[in-house]
Amino acid sequence: SFLNLPNIKADGDFLGGYANIGNSEILTHQFTNTLNFNKEIASKLNLNAILGYEYTNYVNKGSNFNAKGFGDIEADYTDAMQATAPANRGMNSFNDPTTELQSYFARAIFNYDNKYLLTATFRADGSTRFGSENRYGYFPSFAAAWNMKNESFLSDVAWLTQLKIRAGYGKTGNQEYPSGASQERYNFAYSGGPSLDNVNNANNTLKWQRDEQTNIGADFTLFGNKISGTVDYFRKTTTDLLFPQIPLVPANAGVTITWINLPAQIINKGVELTLNANVVEKENISWSVGGN
């Protein structure tokens, strides 16, 4: 953005004239390669599998120049820097450390006679956001489901449209925190003179934040599509929480934070019930209610 007021004279605290030139750039590259397999490998047993590799690269950088106090000089904004006293010039820029994420993943789904389903997945994710000793995180998951309605002893129960029992367990990782947080970083600025400040301390052991979750549940539909619902029990445990530690008494004024993994855990658990009913289904009007 540009703003220049060359005909307004300096007056009091107003130095007269302001110009700003800024540029920012965000660049993302992503490459994904997958191999898929889907086949009936035995009588009534189908296998759907996928193998994959993915690479992602993020770049975020920019710069800003500004000047003020040239309002009594006939200067175009492109000449603002030269027409302003050095003490009234400002310059700053940023170039975040490049974030690279490399992932290997696999998934297999076994379906026997549309009654018994088993799913297994595995991911290995490596991120440059973490310390050099803990770049990779490994995240497996497993799930099983039983379509009870497809069993012969329930096939003749007219009011029961669907009944599925399921259970699952899995781990996921979190890397949503500033790029370069595991590295020692400095901020350089120029405003009347250069300055160099330490903004982040290094932590070579910083690692993935992890979520581990178990759930057991059931899905059901009754009387055609009149009533449907789910019931779930879940337990989620979060460990190695990513946290910006700020020293109470900094070694010097420039030191700000050190990112660490807190030696603590967060547990969320409970039971959730969802119920929906289609009360009225007519050609010109419908009415449904639901609750959670």
CSV table of C-alpha atoms in Angstrom, one decimal:
chain,number,residue,atom,x,y,z
A,1,SER,CA,0.0,0.0,0.0
A,2,PHE,CA,1.2,3.5,-0.8
A,3,LEU,CA,0.3,6.9,0.7
A,4,ASN,CA,2.1,10.1,0.0
A,5,LEU,CA,1.0,13.6,1.0
A,6,PRO,CA,3.7,15.9,-0.5
A,7,ASN,CA,1.8,19.2,-0.1
A,8,ILE,CA,1.2,18.8,3.7
A,9,LYS,CA,3.9,20.5,5.8
A,10,ALA,CA,5.4,19.1,9.0
A,11,ASP,CA,3.5,20.4,12.0
A,12,GLY,CA,4.0,19.4,15.6
A,13,ASP,CA,4.1,15.6,16.1
A,14,PHE,CA,3.1,15.1,12.4
A,15,LEU,CA,6.3,14.7,10.5
A,16,GLY,CA,4.6,15.0,7.1
A,17,GLY,CA,4.2,12.2,4.5
A,18,TYR,CA,4.3,8.5,4.9
A,19,ALA,CA,5.2,5.7,2.4
A,20,ASN,CA,5.2,2.0,2.7
A,21,ILE,CA,6.3,-0.7,0.3
A,22,GLY,CA,5.7,-4.3,1.2
A,23,ASN,CA,5.9,-7.8,-0.3
A,24,SER,CA,5.1,-11.2,0.9
A,25,GLU,CA,5.2,-14.7,-0.7
A,26,ILE,CA,3.8,-18.0,0.3
A,27,LEU,CA,4.8,-21.0,-1.8
A,28,THR,CA,3.6,-24.6,-1.4
A,29,HIS,CA,4.7,-27.7,-3.3
A,30,GLN,CA,3.0,-31.0,-2.9
A,31,PHE,CA,3.8,-34.4,-4.6
A,32,THR,CA,1.6,-37.4,-3.9
A,33,ASN,CA,2.1,-40.9,-5.3
A,34,THR,CA,-0.2,-43.8,-4.5
A,35,LEU,CA,-0.6,-47.5,-5.6
A,36,ASN,CA,-4.1,-49.0,-5.2
A,37,PHE,CA,-5.3,-52.6,-5.0
A,38,ASN,CA,-8.9,-53.8,-5.0
A,39,LYS,CA,-9.7,-57.4,-5.5
A,40,GLU,CA,-11.7,-60.4,-4.2
A,41,ILE,CA,-8.7,-62.5,-2.9
A,42,ALA,CA,-10.9,-65.4,-1.7
A,43,SER,CA,-14.5,-66.4,-1.7
A,44,LYS,CA,-16.5,-63.5,-0.3
A,45,LEU,CA,-13.3,-61.8,1.0
A,46,ASN,CA,-12.4,-58.5,-0.6
A,47,LEU,CA,-9.2,-56.6,-0.1
A,48,ASN,CA,-8.9,-52.8,-0.7
A,49,ALA,CA,-5.4,-51.6,-0.1
A,50,ILE,CA,-3.4,-48.4,-0.8
A,51,LEU,CA,0.3,-47.6,-0.5
A,52,GLY,CA,1.5,-44.0,-0.7
A,53,TYR,CA,4.3,-41.5,-0.5
A,54,GLU,CA,3.8,-37.7,-0.1
A,55,TYR,CA,6.1,-34.8,0.1
A,56,THR,CA,5.1,-31.2,1.0
A,57,ASN,CA,7.2,-28.1,1.1
A,58,TYR,CA,6.2,-24.7,2.5
A,59,VAL,CA,8.0,-21.4,2.0
A,60,ASN,CA,6.9,-18.1,3.7
A,61,LYS,CA,8.9,-14.9,3.3
A,62,GLY,CA,8.5,-11.2,2.8
A,63,SER,CA,9.8,-7.7,3.4
A,64,ASN,CA,8.7,-4.2,4.2
A,65,PHE,CA,10.2,-0.7,3.7
A,66,ASN,CA,8.7,2.5,5.1
A,67,ALA,CA,9.6,6.1,5.5
A,68,LYS,CA,8.0,9.2,7.1
A,69,GLY,CA,8.7,12.9,7.3
A,70,PHE,CA,9.1,14.0,3.7
A,71,GLY,CA,5.8,15.9,3.4
A,72,ASP,CA,7.5,19.2,2.8
A,73,ILE,CA,9.5,17.8,-0.1
A,74,GLU,CA,8.1,17.3,-3.6
A,75,ALA,CA,9.0,13.6,-3.7
A,76,ASP,CA,7.2,10.7,-5.3
A,77,TYR,CA,6.7,7.6,-3.1
A,78,THR,CA,9.3,5.7,-5.1
A,79,ASP,CA,11.8,8.4,-3.9
A,80,ALA,CA,10.6,8.4,-0.3
A,81,MET,CA,13.5,6.5,1.1
A,82,GLN,CA,16.1,8.9,-0.3
A,83,ALA,CA,14.0,12.0,0.6
A,84,THR,CA,13.7,10.9,4.3
A,85,ALA,CA,16.2,11.3,7.0
A,86,PRO,CA,17.9,7.9,7.9
A,87,ALA,CA,16.5,8.0,11.4
A,88,ASN,CA,12.9,8.0,9.9
A,89,ARG,CA,13.5,5.0,7.6
A,90,GLY,CA,12.4,1.5,8.5
A,91,MET,CA,13.1,-1.9,7.0
A,92,ASN,CA,12.2,-5.4,8.1
A,93,SER,CA,12.0,-8.8,6.4
A,94,PHE,CA,11.2,-12.3,7.3
A,95,ASN,CA,12.1,-15.7,5.8
A,96,ASP,CA,10.6,-18.5,7.9
A,97,PRO,CA,12.6,-21.7,7.9
A,98,THR,CA,11.3,-24.0,5.1
A,99,THR,CA,8.9,-26.6,6.4
A,100,GLU,CA,9.2,-30.0,4.7
A,101,LEU,CA,6.9,-32.9,5.5
A,102,GLN,CA,7.6,-36.4,4.1
A,103,SER,CA,5.1,-39.2,4.6
A,104,TYR,CA,4.8,-42.9,3.9
A,105,PHE,CA,1.4,-44.5,4.5
A,106,ALA,CA,-0.5,-47.7,3.9
A,107,ARG,CA,-4.1,-48.9,4.5
A,108,ALA,CA,-5.8,-52.2,4.1
A,109,ILE,CA,-9.5,-52.9,4.3
A,110,PHE,CA,-10.8,-56.5,4.5
A,111,ASN,CA,-14.5,-57.1,3.9
A,112,TYR,CA,-15.9,-60.5,4.3
A,113,ASP,CA,-19.4,-61.1,2.9
A,114,ASN,CA,-20.3,-57.5,3.8
A,115,LYS,CA,-20.6,-58.7,7.4
A,116,TYR,CA,-17.1,-58.4,8.9
A,117,LEU,CA,-14.8,-55.5,8.2
A,118,LEU,CA,-11.3,-54.9,9.4
A,119,THR,CA,-9.2,-51.8,8.6
A,120,ALA,CA,-5.5,-51.2,9.4
A,121,THR,CA,-3.5,-48.1,8.6
A,122,PHE,CA,0.1,-47.0,9.3
A,123,ARG,CA,1.8,-43.7,8.7
A,124,ALA,CA,5.4,-42.6,9.1
A,125,ASP,CA,5.6,-38.8,9.0
A,126,GLY,CA,8.8,-36.8,9.1
A,127,SER,CA,8.8,-33.1,9.6
A,128,THR,CA,11.6,-30.5,9.7
A,129,ARG,CA,9.7,-28.6,12.3
A,130,PHE,CA,11.0,-31.0,15.0
A,131,GLY,CA,14.4,-31.5,16.5
A,132,SER,CA,17.1,-33.4,14.6
A,133,GLU,CA,16.7,-36.3,17.0
A,134,ASN,CA,12.9,-36.8,16.6
A,135,ARG,CA,12.0,-35.8,13.0
A,136,TYR,CA,9.8,-38.9,12.4
A,137,GLY,CA,6.6,-40.0,14.1
A,138,TYR,CA,4.9,-43.3,13.6
A,139,PHE,CA,1.1,-43.6,13.8
A,140,PRO,CA,-0.9,-46.9,13.5
A,141,SER,CA,-4.6,-47.4,13.7
A,142,PHE,CA,-7.0,-50.4,13.7
A,143,ALA,CA,-10.7,-50.7,13.4
A,144,ALA,CA,-13.3,-53.5,13.2
A,145,ALA,CA,-17.0,-53.5,12.4
A,146,TRP,CA,-19.7,-56.2,12.4
A,147,ASN,CA,-22.8,-55.7,10.3
A,148,MET,CA,-25.1,-57.7,12.5
A,149,LYS,CA,-28.2,-57.0,10.4
A,150,ASN,CA,-26.7,-59.1,7.6
A,151,GLU,CA,-26.6,-62.2,9.8
A,152,SER,CA,-29.2,-64.8,9.2
A,153,PHE,CA,-30.6,-64.6,12.7
A,154,LEU,CA,-31.5,-60.9,12.2
A,155,SER,CA,-32.4,-60.9,8.5
A,156,ASP,CA,-36.1,-61.5,9.2
A,157,VAL,CA,-36.4,-58.8,11.9
A,158,ALA,CA,-38.5,-56.3,9.8
A,159,TRP,CA,-38.3,-53.3,12.2
A,160,LEU,CA,-34.5,-53.4,12.4
A,161,THR,CA,-33.1,-51.9,9.2
A,162,GLN,CA,-29.5,-51.6,10.2
A,163,LEU,CA,-27.3,-52.6,13.1
A,164,LYS,CA,-23.5,-52.2,13.1
A,165,ILE,CA,-21.1,-52.7,16.0
A,166,ARG,CA,-17.7,-51.2,15.7
A,167,ALA,CA,-14.5,-50.6,17.7
A,168,GLY,CA,-11.3,-48.6,16.8
A,169,TYR,CA,-7.9,-47.6,18.1
A,170,GLY,CA,-5.4,-45.2,16.6
A,171,LYS,CA,-2.6,-42.7,17.1
A,172,THR,CA,-2.3,-39.3,15.3
A,173,GLY,CA,0.4,-36.6,15.4
A,174,ASN,CA,0.2,-32.8,15.6
A,175,GLN,CA,2.8,-30.4,14.1
A,176,GLU,CA,0.8,-27.2,14.1
A,177,TYR,CA,3.2,-24.8,15.6
A,178,PRO,CA,5.7,-22.2,14.2
A,179,SER,CA,8.1,-23.3,11.6
A,180,GLY,CA,11.7,-23.4,12.9
A,181,ALA,CA,10.6,-23.6,16.5
A,182,SER,CA,13.2,-26.3,17.2
A,183,GLN,CA,16.0,-24.2,15.8
A,184,GLU,CA,17.9,-21.2,17.3
A,185,ARG,CA,16.6,-18.2,15.4
A,186,TYR,CA,17.3,-14.5,15.3
A,187,ASN,CA,15.4,-11.4,14.1
A,188,PHE,CA,17.2,-8.7,12.2
A,189,ALA,CA,15.6,-5.3,11.9
A,190,TYR,CA,16.8,-1.8,10.8
A,191,SER,CA,15.1,1.3,12.0
A,192,GLY,CA,17.6,4.1,12.3
A,193,GLY,CA,20.2,1.4,12.8
A,194,PRO,CA,20.6,-2.4,12.7
A,195,SER,CA,19.4,-4.7,15.5
A,196,LEU,CA,19.7,-8.5,16.0
A,197,ASP,CA,17.6,-10.2,18.6
A,198,ASN,CA,17.4,-13.9,19.6
A,199,VAL,CA,13.7,-15.0,19.2
A,200,ASN,CA,13.9,-18.8,19.7
A,201,ASN,CA,16.2,-21.2,21.5
A,202,ALA,CA,17.1,-24.5,19.9
A,203,ASN,CA,15.7,-27.8,21.1
A,204,ASN,CA,17.0,-30.8,19.2
A,205,THR,CA,14.8,-33.2,21.1
A,206,LEU,CA,11.5,-31.6,20.2
A,207,LYS,CA,9.0,-34.2,18.9
A,208,TRP,CA,5.5,-34.8,17.6
A,209,GLN,CA,2.5,-34.1,19.9
A,210,ARG,CA,0.6,-37.4,20.0
A,211,ASP,CA,-3.1,-38.2,20.3
A,212,GLU,CA,-4.1,-41.8,21.2
A,213,GLN,CA,-7.8,-42.6,20.9
A,214,THR,CA,-10.0,-45.6,21.5
A,215,ASN,CA,-13.7,-45.8,20.7
A,216,ILE,CA,-16.5,-48.4,20.8
A,217,GLY,CA,-19.8,-47.7,19.3
A,218,ALA,CA,-22.9,-48.8,17.4
A,219,ASP,CA,-25.0,-47.5,14.5
A,220,PHE,CA,-28.6,-48.4,14.1
A,221,THR,CA,-31.6,-47.6,11.9
A,222,LEU,CA,-35.2,-48.7,12.7
A,223,PHE,CA,-38.5,-48.9,10.9
A,224,GLY,CA,-37.1,-48.2,7.4
A,225,ASN,CA,-35.5,-44.8,7.8
A,226,LYS,CA,-37.8,-43.5,10.5
A,227,ILE,CA,-35.4,-43.6,13.4
A,228,SER,CA,-31.6,-43.7,13.3
A,229,GLY,CA,-28.8,-43.1,15.7
A,230,THR,CA,-25.4,-43.8,17.0
A,231,VAL,CA,-23.9,-44.5,20.5
A,232,ASP,CA,-20.2,-44.1,21.2
A,233,TYR,CA,-17.8,-44.5,24.1
A,234,PHE,CA,-14.5,-42.7,23.5
A,235,ARG,CA,-11.2,-42.0,25.3
A,236,LYS,CA,-8.6,-39.7,24.0
A,237,THR,CA,-5.2,-39.2,25.6
A,238,THR,CA,-2.9,-36.4,24.4
A,239,THR,CA,0.8,-36.5,25.3
A,240,ASP,CA,4.1,-34.7,24.5
A,241,LEU,CA,2.1,-31.4,24.3
A,242,LEU,CA,3.9,-28.7,22.3
A,243,PHE,CA,4.4,-25.7,24.5
A,244,PRO,CA,6.3,-22.3,24.2
A,245,GLN,CA,8.3,-22.0,27.4
A,246,ILE,CA,9.1,-18.4,28.4
A,247,PRO,CA,11.8,-18.0,31.0
A,248,LEU,CA,10.9,-16.0,34.1
A,249,VAL,CA,14.2,-14.3,34.2
A,250,PRO,CA,15.7,-14.3,30.6
A,251,ALA,CA,19.4,-14.6,30.2
A,252,ASN,CA,19.2,-11.4,28.2
A,253,ALA,CA,16.4,-9.2,26.8
A,254,GLY,CA,16.5,-10.9,23.4
A,255,VAL,CA,15.8,-14.5,24.5
A,256,THR,CA,12.1,-15.2,24.3
A,257,ILE,CA,10.9,-18.8,24.1
A,258,THR,CA,12.0,-22.4,23.9
A,259,TRP,CA,9.5,-24.9,22.5
A,260,ILE,CA,9.3,-28.0,24.6
A,261,ASN,CA,7.1,-31.2,25.0
A,262,LEU,CA,5.3,-30.9,28.3
A,263,PRO,CA,5.7,-34.0,30.6
A,264,ALA,CA,2.0,-34.2,31.1
A,265,GLN,CA,-1.1,-35.6,29.4
A,266,ILE,CA,-4.7,-34.5,28.7
A,267,ILE,CA,-7.5,-37.1,28.8
A,268,ASN,CA,-10.9,-36.7,27.2
A,269,LYS,CA,-13.5,-39.4,27.7
A,270,GLY,CA,-17.2,-39.9,27.6
A,271,VAL,CA,-20.3,-41.3,26.0
A,272,GLU,CA,-22.1,-39.7,23.1
A,273,LEU,CA,-25.5,-40.5,21.8
A,274,THR,CA,-27.1,-39.2,18.6
A,275,LEU,CA,-30.7,-39.8,17.7
A,276,ASN,CA,-32.7,-38.7,14.7
A,277,ALA,CA,-36.3,-39.3,13.7
A,278,ASN,CA,-38.2,-38.6,10.5
A,279,VAL,CA,-41.6,-37.7,12.0
A,280,VAL,CA,-43.4,-36.7,8.8
A,281,GLU,CA,-42.5,-37.6,5.2
A,282,LYS,CA,-45.1,-36.4,2.7
A,283,GLU,CA,-44.8,-35.2,-0.9
A,284,ASN,CA,-45.1,-31.6,0.1
A,285,ILE,CA,-43.9,-31.5,3.6
A,286,SER,CA,-41.3,-33.2,5.8
A,287,TRP,CA,-40.5,-32.9,9.5
A,288,SER,CA,-37.5,-34.4,11.2
A,289,VAL,CA,-36.1,-33.9,14.7
A,290,GLY,CA,-32.7,-34.8,16.1
A,291,GLY,CA,-30.7,-34.6,19.3
A,292,ASN,CA,-27.2,-35.2,20.6
